[in-house]
PDB file of C-alpha atoms in Angstrom:
ATOM      1  CA  UNK A   1     -45.620   9.847  27.581  1.00 53.00           C
ATOM      2  CA  UNK A   2     -47.881  10.100  24.583  1.00 57.00           C
ATOM      3  CA  UNK A   3     -50.152   7.399  25.943  1.00 68.00           C
ATOM      4  CA  UNK A   4     -52.581   8.764  28.571  1.00 71.00           C
ATOM      5  CA  UNK A   5     -52.251   5.652  30.731  1.00 77.00           C
ATOM      6  CA  UNK A   6     -48.535   6.379  31.185  1.00 79.00           C
ATOM      7  CA  UNK A   7     -49.343   9.823  32.531  1.00 80.00           C
ATOM      8  CA  UNK A   8     -52.059   8.429  34.811  1.00 83.00           C
ATOM      9  CA  UNK A   9     -49.697   5.815  36.216  1.00 86.00           C
ATOM     10  CA  UNK A  10     -47.068   8.435  36.958  1.00 85.00           C
ATOM     11  CA  UNK A  11     -49.723  10.643  38.577  1.00 86.00           C
ATOM     12  CA  UNK A  12     -50.804   7.772  40.838  1.00 89.00           C
ATOM     13  CA  UNK A  13     -47.192   7.363  41.953  1.00 90.00           C
ATOM     14  CA  UNK A  14     -46.785  11.117  42.494  1.00 87.00           C
ATOM     15  CA  UNK A  15     -50.079  11.350  44.404  1.00 89.00           C
ATOM     16  CA  UNK A  16     -49.155   8.418  46.638  1.00 90.00           C
ATOM     17  CA  UNK A  17     -45.779   9.915  47.496  1.00 88.00           C
ATOM     18  CA  UNK A  18     -47.258  13.326  48.183  1.00 85.00           C
ATOM     19  CA  UNK A  19     -50.038  11.841  50.290  1.00 85.00           C
ATOM     20  CA  UNK A  20     -47.456  10.099  52.454  1.00 87.00           C
ATOM     21  CA  UNK A  21     -45.386  13.247  52.885  1.00 82.00           C
ATOM     22  CA  UNK A  22     -48.177  15.807  53.177  1.00 78.00           C
ATOM     23  CA  UNK A  23     -50.813  13.671  54.855  1.00 76.00           C
ATOM     24  CA  UNK A  24     -48.560  11.613  57.052  1.00 81.00           C
ATOM     25  CA  UNK A  25     -45.646  13.751  58.076  1.00 82.00           C
ATOM     26  CA  UNK A  26     -47.020  17.300  57.864  1.00 80.00           C
ATOM     27  CA  UNK A  27     -50.511  16.237  58.966  1.00 78.00           C
ATOM     28  CA  UNK A  28     -49.012  14.525  61.999  1.00 81.00           C
ATOM     29  CA  UNK A  29     -47.149  17.688  62.939  1.00 79.00           C
ATOM     30  CA  UNK A  30     -50.339  19.738  62.598  1.00 78.00           C
ATOM     31  CA  UNK A  31     -52.249  17.277  64.748  1.00 76.00           C
ATOM     32  CA  UNK A  32     -49.564  17.305  67.434  1.00 77.00           C
ATOM     33  CA  UNK A  33     -48.947  21.063  67.553  1.00 80.00           C
ATOM     34  CA  UNK A  34     -52.188  22.863  66.630  1.00 78.00           C
ATOM     35  CA  UNK A  35     -55.669  22.952  68.142  1.00 83.00           C
ATOM     36  CA  UNK A  36     -59.083  24.293  67.173  1.00 86.00           C
ATOM     37  CA  UNK A  37     -59.428  26.574  64.163  1.00 89.00           C
ATOM     38  CA  UNK A  38     -55.688  26.712  63.677  1.00 87.00           C
ATOM     39  CA  UNK A  39     -55.591  22.949  63.103  1.00 84.00           C
ATOM     40  CA  UNK A  40     -58.468  23.107  60.623  1.00 86.00           C
ATOM     41  CA  UNK A  41     -56.831  25.972  58.721  1.00 89.00           C
ATOM     42  CA  UNK A  42     -53.499  24.184  58.532  1.00 85.00           C
ATOM     43  CA  UNK A  43     -55.131  20.977  57.315  1.00 85.00           C
ATOM     44  CA  UNK A  44     -57.007  22.893  54.610  1.00 88.00           C
ATOM     45  CA  UNK A  45     -53.751  24.596  53.595  1.00 89.00           C
ATOM     46  CA  UNK A  46     -52.033  21.190  53.351  1.00 86.00           C
ATOM     47  CA  UNK A  47     -54.895  19.896  51.187  1.00 88.00           C
ATOM     48  CA  UNK A  48     -54.680  22.903  48.884  1.00 91.00           C
ATOM     49  CA  UNK A  49     -50.899  22.487  48.643  1.00 88.00           C
ATOM     50  CA  UNK A  50     -51.400  18.822  47.751  1.00 88.00           C
ATOM     51  CA  UNK A  51     -53.851  19.691  44.951  1.00 90.00           C
ATOM     52  CA  UNK A  52     -51.688  22.528  43.595  1.00 92.00           C
ATOM     53  CA  UNK A  53     -48.667  20.242  43.347  1.00 88.00           C
ATOM     54  CA  UNK A  54     -50.708  17.539  41.594  1.00 88.00           C
ATOM     55  CA  UNK A  55     -52.155  20.046  39.120  1.00 91.00           C
ATOM     56  CA  UNK A  56     -48.672  21.433  38.478  1.00 91.00           C
ATOM     57  CA  UNK A  57     -47.311  17.965  37.776  1.00 87.00           C
ATOM     58  CA  UNK A  58     -50.250  17.220  35.445  1.00 86.00           C
ATOM     59  CA  UNK A  59     -49.742  20.452  33.504  1.00 88.00           C
ATOM     60  CA  UNK A  60     -45.996  19.807  33.234  1.00 87.00           C
ATOM     61  CA  UNK A  61     -46.646  16.340  31.826  1.00 82.00           C
ATOM     62  CA  UNK A  62     -49.107  17.897  29.347  1.00 81.00           C
ATOM     63  CA  UNK A  63     -46.489  20.380  28.182  1.00 84.00           C
ATOM     64  CA  UNK A  64     -43.969  17.543  27.757  1.00 80.00           C
ATOM     65  CA  UNK A  65     -46.511  15.724  25.554  1.00 76.00           C
ATOM     66  CA  UNK A  66     -47.033  18.854  23.448  1.00 77.00           C
ATOM     67  CA  UNK A  67     -43.262  19.321  23.024  1.00 78.00           C
ATOM     68  CA  UNK A  68     -42.903  15.711  21.905  1.00 75.00           C
ATOM     69  CA  UNK A  69     -45.710  16.121  19.368  1.00 76.00           C
ATOM     70  CA  UNK A  70     -44.066  19.243  17.935  1.00 78.00           C
ATOM     71  CA  UNK A  71     -40.686  17.503  17.678  1.00 76.00           C
ATOM     72  CA  UNK A  72     -42.138  14.483  15.890  1.00 73.00           C
ATOM     73  CA  UNK A  73     -43.938  16.615  13.282  1.00 64.00           C
TER      74      UNK A  73
END
């Protein structure tokens, strides 16, 4: 994964899968079960969870790149 486009492609795949799970499944449950401020809070929490997972995946891929650079030196 030394080429940045490889990492970006994987991140697009990860983001799409997470959007389906978080936005579709969990968002549908929130919409069906919650009302008012509770619904807004749960949707914000789902959005934050989505971003945290994406940032975690990005940082993990960065650490893999650094490990590969150290091994090749």
